[in-house]
Coordinates of C-alpha atoms and ligand atoms in Angstrom, one line a residue:
X1 CA 145.2 -75.8 12.2
X2 CA 143.0 -76.8 9.3
X3 CA 145.6 -76.5 6.6
X4 CA 145.9 -79.7 4.5
X5 CA 149.1 -80.7 2.9
X6 CA 149.5 -79.9 -0.8
X7 CA 147.8 -83.2 -1.6
X8 CA 147.6 -84.6 -5.1
X9 CA 145.8 -87.5 -6.7
X10 CA 147.6 -89.7 -9.3
X11 CA 145.8 -90.5 -12.5
X12 CA 146.8 -94.0 -13.8
X13 CA 145.6 -95.2 -17.1
X14 CA 145.7 -98.9 -17.9
X15 CA 146.3 -100.5 -21.3
X16 CA 148.7 -103.1 -22.8
X17 CA 151.2 -103.3 -25.6
X18 CA 149.0 -105.4 -27.9
X19 CA 147.7 -102.4 -29.7
X20 CA 151.0 -100.9 -31.0
X21 CA 152.7 -97.5 -30.4
X22 CA 150.2 -95.4 -32.4
X23 CA 147.3 -96.6 -30.2
X24 CA 149.3 -96.1 -27.0
X25 CA 150.3 -92.6 -28.2
X26 CA 146.5 -91.8 -28.5
X27 CA 145.8 -93.4 -25.1
X28 CA 148.4 -91.1 -23.5
X29 CA 147.0 -88.1 -25.4
X30 CA 143.5 -88.8 -24.3
X31 CA 144.6 -89.2 -20.6
X32 CA 146.4 -85.9 -20.7
X33 CA 143.4 -84.1 -22.1
X34 CA 141.2 -85.7 -19.4
X35 CA 143.5 -84.7 -16.6
X36 CA 143.7 -81.2 -17.9
X37 CA 139.9 -81.0 -18.2
X38 CA 139.5 -82.3 -14.6
X39 CA 142.0 -79.8 -13.2
X40 CA 140.3 -77.0 -15.1
X41 CA 136.8 -78.0 -14.1
X42 CA 136.9 -76.1 -10.7
X43 CA 135.0 -79.1 -9.2
X44 CA 138.0 -80.8 -7.7
X45 CA 139.5 -79.7 -4.3
X46 CA 142.9 -81.1 -5.2
X47 CA 145.1 -81.5 -8.3
X48 CA 145.1 -84.6 -10.4
X49 CA 148.6 -85.6 -11.7
X50 CA 149.0 -87.7 -14.9
X51 CA 151.2 -90.7 -14.7
X52 CA 152.6 -92.7 -17.7
X53 CA 150.2 -95.3 -19.1
X54 CA 150.5 -98.6 -17.3
X55 CA 151.1 -101.6 -19.6
X56 CA 153.0 -104.2 -17.5
X57 CA 153.1 -105.8 -14.1
X58 CA 156.5 -104.1 -13.3
X59 CA 155.3 -100.6 -14.2
X60 CA 152.0 -101.1 -12.3
X61 CA 153.8 -102.3 -9.2
X62 CA 156.3 -99.5 -9.3
X63 CA 153.6 -96.8 -9.7
X64 CA 151.6 -98.0 -6.7
X65 CA 154.8 -98.2 -4.5
X66 CA 155.9 -94.8 -5.7
X67 CA 152.4 -93.6 -4.6
X68 CA 152.8 -95.3 -1.2
X69 CA 156.1 -93.5 -0.7
X70 CA 154.9 -90.0 -1.8
X71 CA 153.6 -88.1 1.2
X72 CA 151.7 -85.7 -1.0
X73 CA 149.8 -88.4 -2.9
X74 CA 146.4 -88.8 -1.2
X75 CA 144.9 -91.4 -3.6
X76 CA 145.2 -93.2 -6.9
X77 CA 142.6 -92.8 -9.7
X78 CA 142.6 -95.8 -12.1
X79 CA 141.0 -96.1 -15.5
X80 CA 141.4 -98.7 -18.2
X81 CA 141.4 -96.9 -21.6
X82 CA 141.7 -100.2 -23.4
X83 CA 141.9 -103.8 -22.3
X84 CA 144.5 -104.2 -19.6
X85 CA 144.7 -107.9 -18.6
X86 CA 144.1 -107.7 -14.8
X87 CA 146.6 -110.4 -13.6
X88 CA 149.2 -107.6 -14.3
X89 CA 147.5 -105.5 -11.6
X90 CA 147.5 -108.1 -8.8
X91 CA 150.9 -107.3 -7.3
X92 CA 150.5 -103.6 -7.5
X93 CA 147.0 -103.6 -6.0
X94 CA 148.2 -105.9 -3.2
X95 CA 150.9 -103.5 -2.2
X96 CA 148.8 -100.3 -2.6
X97 CA 148.1 -98.5 0.6
X98 CA 146.5 -95.3 -0.8
X99 CA 142.8 -94.7 -1.3
X100 CA 141.7 -96.1 -4.7
X101 CA 139.1 -94.6 -7.1
X102 CA 138.1 -96.5 -10.2
X103 CA 136.9 -93.9 -12.7
X104 CA 134.8 -95.8 -15.2
X105 CA 134.7 -93.4 -18.1
X106 CA 135.8 -93.1 -21.7
X107 CA 137.4 -90.4 -23.7
X108 CA 134.6 -89.8 -26.2
X109 CA 131.1 -88.9 -24.9
X110 CA 129.1 -90.0 -27.9
X111 CA 129.5 -93.0 -30.2
X112 CA 130.9 -91.5 -33.5
X113 CA 128.1 -92.9 -35.5
X114 CA 129.3 -91.8 -39.0
X115 CA 132.9 -92.9 -38.6
X116 CA 133.0 -95.8 -36.1
X117 CA 134.9 -98.9 -37.2
X118 CA 136.6 -101.8 -35.6
X119 CA 139.8 -99.9 -34.9
X120 CA 137.9 -97.3 -33.0
X121 CA 136.1 -100.0 -31.0
X122 CA 139.4 -101.7 -30.1
X123 CA 141.0 -98.4 -29.1
X124 CA 138.2 -97.1 -27.0
X125 CA 137.0 -100.0 -24.9
X126 CA 136.9 -99.0 -21.3
X127 CA 133.4 -100.6 -21.1
X128 CA 135.3 -103.8 -21.7
X129 CA 138.7 -103.2 -20.0
X130 CA 137.2 -101.6 -16.8
X131 CA 135.2 -104.8 -16.2
X132 CA 138.3 -106.9 -16.4
X133 CA 140.0 -104.6 -14.0
X134 CA 137.0 -104.3 -11.7
X135 CA 136.8 -108.1 -11.5
X136 CA 140.3 -108.4 -10.0
X137 CA 139.7 -105.6 -7.5
X138 CA 136.5 -107.3 -6.4
X139 CA 138.1 -110.8 -6.3
X140 CA 140.9 -109.4 -4.1
X141 CA 138.4 -107.9 -1.8
X142 CA 139.9 -104.4 -2.1
X143 CA 137.9 -101.4 -1.0
X144 CA 137.6 -98.7 -3.7
X145 CA 135.1 -96.1 -4.9
X146 CA 133.7 -96.5 -8.4
X147 CA 132.5 -93.4 -10.3
X148 CA 130.7 -94.0 -13.6
X149 CA 130.1 -91.4 -16.4
X150 CA 131.8 -89.1 -18.9
X151 CA 134.8 -87.3 -17.3
X152 CA 133.7 -83.9 -18.5
X153 CA 130.2 -84.2 -16.9
X154 CA 130.0 -81.8 -13.9
X155 CA 128.1 -84.5 -11.9
X156 CA 130.9 -87.0 -12.4
X157 CA 133.5 -84.3 -11.6
X158 CA 131.6 -83.5 -8.3
X159 CA 131.6 -87.2 -7.4
X160 CA 135.4 -87.3 -7.9
X161 CA 135.8 -84.2 -5.8
X162 CA 133.6 -85.6 -3.1
X163 CA 135.6 -88.8 -3.0
X164 CA 138.8 -86.8 -2.8
X165 CA 137.6 -85.4 0.6
X166 CA 136.9 -89.0 1.8
X167 CA 140.4 -89.9 0.7
X168 CA 141.8 -87.0 2.7
X169 CA 139.9 -88.4 5.7
X170 CA 141.5 -91.8 5.2
X171 CA 145.0 -90.3 4.9
X172 CA 144.6 -87.7 7.7
X173 CA 143.0 -90.2 10.1
X174 CA 146.3 -91.8 10.9
X175 CA 147.7 -88.4 12.1
X176 CA 145.0 -87.5 14.6
X177 CA 146.2 -87.1 18.1
X178 CA 143.6 -86.7 20.9
X179 CA 144.6 -85.0 24.2
X180 CA 142.4 -86.2 27.1
X181 CA 142.2 -83.7 29.9
X182 CA 140.1 -85.9 32.1
X183 CA 138.9 -89.5 31.7
X184 CA 135.6 -90.8 30.5
X185 CA 132.7 -89.8 32.8
X186 CA 132.2 -92.4 35.5
X187 CA 129.5 -95.0 34.7
X188 CA 128.8 -93.7 31.2
X189 CA 128.9 -96.5 28.7
X190 CA 128.5 -95.0 25.2
X191 CA 131.5 -92.7 25.4
X192 CA 133.8 -95.6 26.4
X193 CA 135.9 -97.6 23.9
X194 CA 139.0 -99.6 23.1
X195 CA 141.8 -97.0 22.5
X196 CA 144.2 -99.7 21.3
X197 CA 141.8 -100.9 18.7
X198 CA 141.0 -97.3 17.7
X199 CA 144.7 -96.8 16.9
X200 CA 144.9 -100.1 15.0
X201 CA 141.7 -99.3 12.9
X202 CA 141.9 -95.5 12.5
X203 CA 145.5 -94.6 13.5
X204 CA 144.4 -92.3 16.3
X205 CA 146.8 -91.7 19.2
X206 CA 144.8 -91.0 22.3
X207 CA 146.8 -89.7 25.3
X208 CA 145.9 -88.6 28.8
X209 CA 147.1 -85.7 30.9
X210 CA 146.2 -84.5 34.3
X211 CA 144.2 -81.3 33.7
X212 CA 146.6 -79.4 36.0
X213 CA 149.3 -79.9 33.3
X214 CA 147.2 -77.7 31.1
X215 CA 146.3 -75.4 34.0
X216 CA 150.1 -74.6 34.3
X217 CA 149.9 -73.3 30.7
X218 CA 146.8 -71.3 31.4
X219 CA 148.3 -69.7 34.5
X220 CA 151.4 -68.7 32.5
X221 CA 149.5 -66.6 30.0
X222 CA 150.4 -62.9 30.3
X223 CA 147.8 -60.3 31.3
X224 CA 148.5 -58.3 28.2
X225 CA 147.7 -61.3 26.0
X226 CA 144.5 -62.0 27.9
X227 CA 143.4 -58.3 27.7
X228 CA 144.1 -58.2 23.9
X229 CA 142.0 -61.4 23.3
X230 CA 139.1 -60.0 25.5
X231 CA 139.2 -56.9 23.3
X232 CA 138.9 -59.1 20.2
X233 CA 135.9 -60.9 21.8
X234 CA 134.2 -57.6 22.7
X235 CA 134.7 -56.3 19.1
X236 CA 133.5 -59.6 17.5
X237 CA 130.6 -60.7 19.6
X238 CA 127.6 -59.1 21.2
X239 CA 127.8 -58.7 25.0
X240 CA 124.7 -59.8 26.9
X241 CA 125.2 -58.8 30.5
X242 CA 121.9 -60.3 31.9
X243 CA 122.0 -57.7 34.6
X244 CA 125.5 -58.7 35.8
X245 CA 128.1 -56.1 36.8
X246 CA 130.1 -55.1 33.7
X247 CA 133.5 -55.5 35.4
X248 CA 132.6 -58.9 37.0
X249 CA 131.3 -60.0 33.5
X250 CA 134.5 -59.0 31.8
X251 CA 136.6 -60.9 34.5
X252 CA 134.6 -64.1 33.7
X253 CA 135.2 -63.6 30.0
X254 CA 138.9 -63.0 30.7
X255 CA 139.2 -66.4 32.3
X256 CA 138.0 -68.0 29.0
X257 CA 140.5 -65.9 27.0
X258 CA 143.3 -67.1 29.3
X259 CA 142.1 -70.7 28.8
X260 CA 141.9 -70.3 25.0
X261 CA 145.5 -69.1 24.8
X262 CA 146.9 -71.5 27.4
X263 CA 145.1 -74.6 26.0
X264 CA 146.0 -73.8 22.5
X265 CA 149.7 -73.6 23.4
X266 CA 149.4 -76.8 25.4
X267 CA 147.8 -78.6 22.4
X268 CA 150.4 -77.2 20.0
X269 CA 153.4 -78.2 22.1
X270 CA 152.0 -81.7 22.3
X271 CA 151.0 -81.7 18.6
X272 CA 147.4 -82.5 19.4
X273 CA 144.4 -82.0 17.1
X274 CA 141.6 -82.8 19.4
X275 CA 140.8 -82.4 23.1
X276 CA 138.4 -83.7 25.6
X277 CA 137.4 -82.2 29.0
X278 CA 135.1 -83.2 31.8
X279 CA 133.1 -80.8 33.9
X280 CA 133.8 -83.0 37.0
X281 CA 137.6 -83.1 36.6
X282 CA 138.7 -79.5 36.4
X283 CA 141.6 -79.4 38.8
X284 CA 142.8 -75.8 39.0
X285 CA 140.6 -74.5 36.1
X286 CA 138.5 -71.7 37.4
X287 CA 135.7 -72.4 34.9
X288 CA 134.7 -75.2 32.6
X289 CA 136.4 -74.2 29.3
X290 CA 133.4 -73.0 27.3
X291 CA 134.1 -70.0 25.1
X292 CA 137.7 -71.2 25.0
X293 CA 136.8 -74.6 23.6
X294 CA 134.3 -73.1 21.2
X295 CA 137.0 -70.9 19.7
X296 CA 139.5 -73.8 19.5
X297 CA 136.9 -75.9 17.6
X298 CA 136.5 -72.9 15.2
X299 CA 140.2 -73.1 14.6
X300 CA 139.9 -76.8 13.7
X301 CA 140.4 -78.7 16.9
X302 CA 138.1 -81.7 17.5
X303 CA 136.3 -81.8 20.8
X304 CA 134.3 -84.2 22.9
X305 CA 132.6 -83.5 26.2
X306 CA 132.9 -85.7 29.4
X307 CA 136.0 -87.5 28.1
X308 CA 134.4 -88.6 24.8
X309 CA 137.6 -89.1 22.8
X310 CA 135.8 -91.0 19.9
X311 CA 133.6 -88.0 19.1
X312 CA 136.5 -85.6 19.6
X313 CA 138.5 -87.5 17.0
X314 CA 135.5 -87.7 14.6
X315 CA 134.9 -83.9 14.9
X316 CA 138.6 -83.3 14.0
X317 CA 138.4 -85.9 11.2
X318 CA 135.3 -84.2 9.7
X319 CA 136.7 -80.8 10.1
X320 CA 139.8 -81.8 8.1
X321 CA 137.7 -83.6 5.4
X322 CA 135.5 -80.4 5.1
X323 CA 138.5 -78.0 5.1
X324 CA 138.2 -75.6 2.2
X325 CA 134.7 -76.5 1.1
X326 CA 133.4 -73.4 -0.7
X327 CA 130.8 -71.5 1.3
X328 CA 131.2 -73.9 4.2
X329 CA 128.4 -73.9 6.8
X330 CA 130.3 -75.5 9.6
X331 CA 131.2 -78.7 11.5
X332 CA 130.8 -79.2 15.3
X333 CA 130.4 -81.4 18.3
X334 CA 126.7 -81.8 19.2
X335 CA 124.5 -83.5 21.7
X336 CA 120.9 -84.6 21.4
X337 CA 119.4 -82.5 24.2
X338 CA 115.6 -82.2 24.1
X339 CA 112.7 -82.9 21.8
X340 CA 109.9 -80.9 20.2
X341 CA 107.2 -83.5 19.7
X342 CA 104.5 -81.2 18.2
X343 CA 102.9 -82.7 15.2
X344 CA 104.1 -80.9 12.0
X345 CA 107.3 -79.6 13.7
X346 CA 109.0 -82.6 15.3
X347 CA 112.7 -82.2 15.9
X348 CA 115.7 -82.5 18.3
X349 CA 117.2 -79.4 20.0
X350 CA 121.0 -79.8 19.8
X351 CA 123.4 -78.2 22.1
X352 CA 125.9 -79.0 24.9
X353 CA 126.6 -77.5 28.2
X354 CA 128.7 -74.9 26.4
X355 CA 130.8 -76.4 23.6
X356 CA 129.1 -76.0 20.3
X357 CA 131.4 -74.7 17.5
X358 CA 130.6 -71.2 16.2
X359 CA 131.3 -72.3 12.6
X360 CA 127.7 -73.5 12.5
X361 CA 126.2 -70.2 13.7
X362 CA 123.7 -68.3 11.7
X363 CA 123.7 -64.6 12.3
X364 CA 124.8 -62.8 15.5
X365 CA 127.0 -64.5 18.1
X366 CA 126.8 -63.3 21.7
X367 CA 128.7 -63.8 24.9
X368 CA 126.8 -64.6 28.1
X369 CA 127.9 -65.6 31.6
X370 CA 125.6 -68.1 33.3
X371 CA 125.7 -70.7 36.0
X372 CA 126.5 -74.2 34.8
X373 CA 124.2 -76.0 37.2
X374 CA 126.7 -78.9 37.1
X375 CA 130.1 -79.1 38.8
X376 CA 131.4 -76.6 41.3
X377 CA 133.2 -73.8 39.4
X378 CA 132.4 -70.2 38.8
X379 CA 129.9 -69.3 36.1
X380 CA 131.6 -69.8 32.7
X381 CA 131.4 -67.4 29.7
X382 CA 130.1 -69.0 26.5
X383 CA 129.2 -68.1 22.9
X384 CA 125.4 -68.1 22.2
X385 CA 123.9 -68.5 18.7
X386 CA 121.4 -70.5 16.7
X387 CA 122.5 -72.5 13.7
X388 CA 122.1 -72.6 9.9
X389 CA 119.3 -74.4 8.2
X390 CA 119.6 -77.1 5.5
X391 CA 120.7 -80.7 5.0
X392 CA 123.6 -82.0 7.2
X393 CA 125.1 -85.2 8.5
X394 CA 125.3 -86.4 12.1
X395 CA 127.6 -89.3 13.0
X396 CA 128.2 -91.5 16.1
X397 CA 131.1 -93.9 16.4
X398 CA 130.4 -96.6 18.9
X399 CA 132.4 -99.5 20.3
X400 CA 130.3 -102.7 20.3
X401 CA 132.9 -104.7 22.2
X402 CA 134.0 -106.7 19.2
X403 CA 134.0 -103.9 16.6
X404 CA 133.3 -100.3 15.9
X405 CA 130.2 -99.1 14.2
X406 CA 129.7 -95.7 12.5
X407 CA 126.1 -94.6 12.5
X408 CA 125.4 -92.0 9.8
X409 CA 122.2 -90.0 9.9
X410 CA 121.1 -87.5 7.2
X411 CA 119.3 -84.7 9.1
X412 CA 117.4 -81.6 8.1
X413 CA 118.3 -78.5 10.1
X414 CA 115.6 -75.9 10.6
X415 CA 114.7 -72.8 12.6
X416 CA 113.0 -73.2 16.0
X417 CA 109.4 -71.9 16.0
X418 CA 110.3 -69.3 18.6
X419 CA 113.4 -67.7 20.2
X420 CA 114.6 -69.2 23.5
X421 CA 115.8 -66.1 25.4
X422 CA 116.5 -68.0 28.6
X423 CA 118.7 -70.7 27.1
X424 CA 122.3 -69.7 27.4
X425 CA 124.0 -72.1 24.9
X426 CA 124.6 -72.3 21.2
X427 CA 122.0 -74.5 19.6
X428 CA 121.0 -76.3 16.4
X429 CA 117.6 -77.8 15.7
X430 CA 117.1 -80.7 13.3
X431 CA 114.8 -83.5 12.3
X432 CA 116.5 -86.8 11.5
X433 CA 115.5 -88.4 8.2
X434 CA 113.2 -90.0 7.3
X435 CA 111.3 -88.4 10.2
X436 CA 111.8 -88.1 14.0
X437 CA 109.9 -91.3 14.8
X438 CA 111.7 -93.6 12.4
X439 CA 115.1 -91.8 12.7
X440 CA 115.2 -91.8 16.5
X441 CA 114.0 -95.5 16.6
X442 CA 116.7 -96.5 14.1
X443 CA 119.4 -94.5 15.9
X444 CA 118.5 -96.2 19.2
X445 CA 118.3 -99.7 17.7
X446 CA 121.8 -99.1 16.2
X447 CA 123.2 -98.1 19.6
X448 CA 124.0 -94.5 18.7
X449 CA 125.2 -92.1 21.3
X450 CA 123.8 -88.8 22.6
X451 CA 127.0 -87.1 21.4
X452 CA 127.6 -86.6 17.6
X453 CA 130.1 -85.3 15.2
X454 CA 128.0 -83.1 12.9
X455 CA 128.7 -81.2 9.6
X456 CA 126.7 -79.3 7.0
X457 CA 129.6 -79.7 4.6
X458 CA 129.9 -83.4 4.3
X459 CA 127.6 -86.1 2.9
X460 CA 126.3 -89.5 4.0
X461 CA 128.2 -91.1 1.1
X462 CA 131.5 -89.5 2.1
X463 CA 131.2 -90.8 5.7
X464 CA 130.1 -94.3 4.6
X465 CA 133.0 -94.5 2.1
X466 CA 135.4 -93.4 4.9
X467 CA 134.1 -96.2 7.2
X468 CA 134.5 -98.7 4.4
X469 CA 138.0 -97.6 3.8
X470 CA 138.7 -98.0 7.5
X471 CA 137.3 -101.5 7.4
X472 CA 134.5 -100.8 9.9
X473 CA 130.7 -101.3 9.8
X474 CA 128.6 -98.2 8.9
X475 CA 124.8 -98.0 9.0
X476 CA 122.9 -95.2 7.3
X477 CA 119.7 -93.6 8.5
X478 CA 118.1 -91.5 5.8
X479 CA 115.0 -91.0 3.7
X480 CA 115.1 -94.7 2.6
X481 CA 115.3 -96.1 6.1
X482 CA 112.5 -98.6 7.0
X483 CA 112.7 -100.1 10.5
X484 CA 112.0 -103.7 9.5
X485 CA 114.8 -103.6 6.9
X486 CA 117.1 -101.7 9.3
X487 CA 116.7 -104.4 12.0
X488 CA 117.6 -107.1 9.5
X489 CA 120.6 -105.1 8.4
X490 CA 121.9 -104.9 12.0
X491 CA 121.3 -108.6 12.4
X492 CA 123.2 -109.5 9.2
X493 CA 126.0 -107.0 10.0
X494 CA 126.5 -108.8 13.3
X495 CA 127.5 -111.8 11.3
X496 CA 129.3 -110.0 8.5
X497 CA 131.5 -108.0 10.9
X498 CA 132.1 -110.7 13.4
Ligands
LIG1 MN1 127.7 -84.4 26.9

């Protein structure tokens, strides 16, 4: 479910034929060494593929269109080794549809003080050629990422690797299909949105089914399959009976196992990558899917509660962007639930009714069966845990009527001061940057939702770059946020994104 294609990134070096064959031979040799070095660095999540040096409008145009047609190509990395007159690039850039990185680097790290002469200067002038190229990309208003520094520097390589994940988000966004098992919750504003515009902007297909279409799949699951999955749950998670009868507890857990298997088959048959439910629209479901949805999220499905398809698609998007991050800490649907306003330990307790992804869990995961206190179904089984500490990113995609805005908040996750033995949900606890007071004020000013798509494994920059590539507004709340400036930014953005 989280397997990416065998994506590759094309490395395209720009030059021209003014310098003669000997120089162009060296250009190609340098580019090959750089590509080998990047691939051997261990810092890039995907392979870089060297393309022949580009020295004419025809070859540039053909290369970009070959990239467009290649399903495995997830982006194009461009670098001007020498001067490459930028009018040659106009047609190719105009036709390019793949994410673009401008790697502003040069082959040599240090000026060769003892030997440098005019020939060397002419043959190693990306400081010069990359400005000509950058000019035309800016003049054409094309979105691209620029990374500056020596190609063998680990920090530069990490920036390239980080951008690759943004590019995967751009490429994969157009394949996201969301299955709505229930509509948006009545009267709720922030989870609403324009589904047609979302497909135009992001490529998302957002469909709707009657929940009983999925109930048919759940009811069709065999008892043997349910029993086997319940056994897996019992071996994997701690069982907290809370004084309930063991057999009755197990029967409640079995309902979730049956839902997990049935829902997964339903989503697979429809080729869906994200799903929404609504506790008030459960049709023939015996319980609100809790443990079942938690396990599906763990497998890579996006999820949004109460019909929130925007957040469901964002959770899926962020899971696919973060797929394969070494030592990943997790990505989940979250909801701002309740505050701790004690001086010195301010923060927001994150949870949902049930549906928090166990990838974010720290330590033991338990199963409990508790009343939902909302809706009219039997007590659902759910996974209980607390979450990891450290920096993370929380995002909210909202529809402002005339445009989408992505709100991106850098948050610091921490441990709660005490355990919460009576709280039967998976939780996370964080303080928004720069602090709760400014972070929450900015979030509310920006119109951010109570639902978020959250990840420890992605950065503010990756999400902002993704929004830029999608052509939508993004606002950042982080350590540099000041309310007066933030209000002005929102005011100016209202004009810029009109
Ligand atoms: Mn909710």
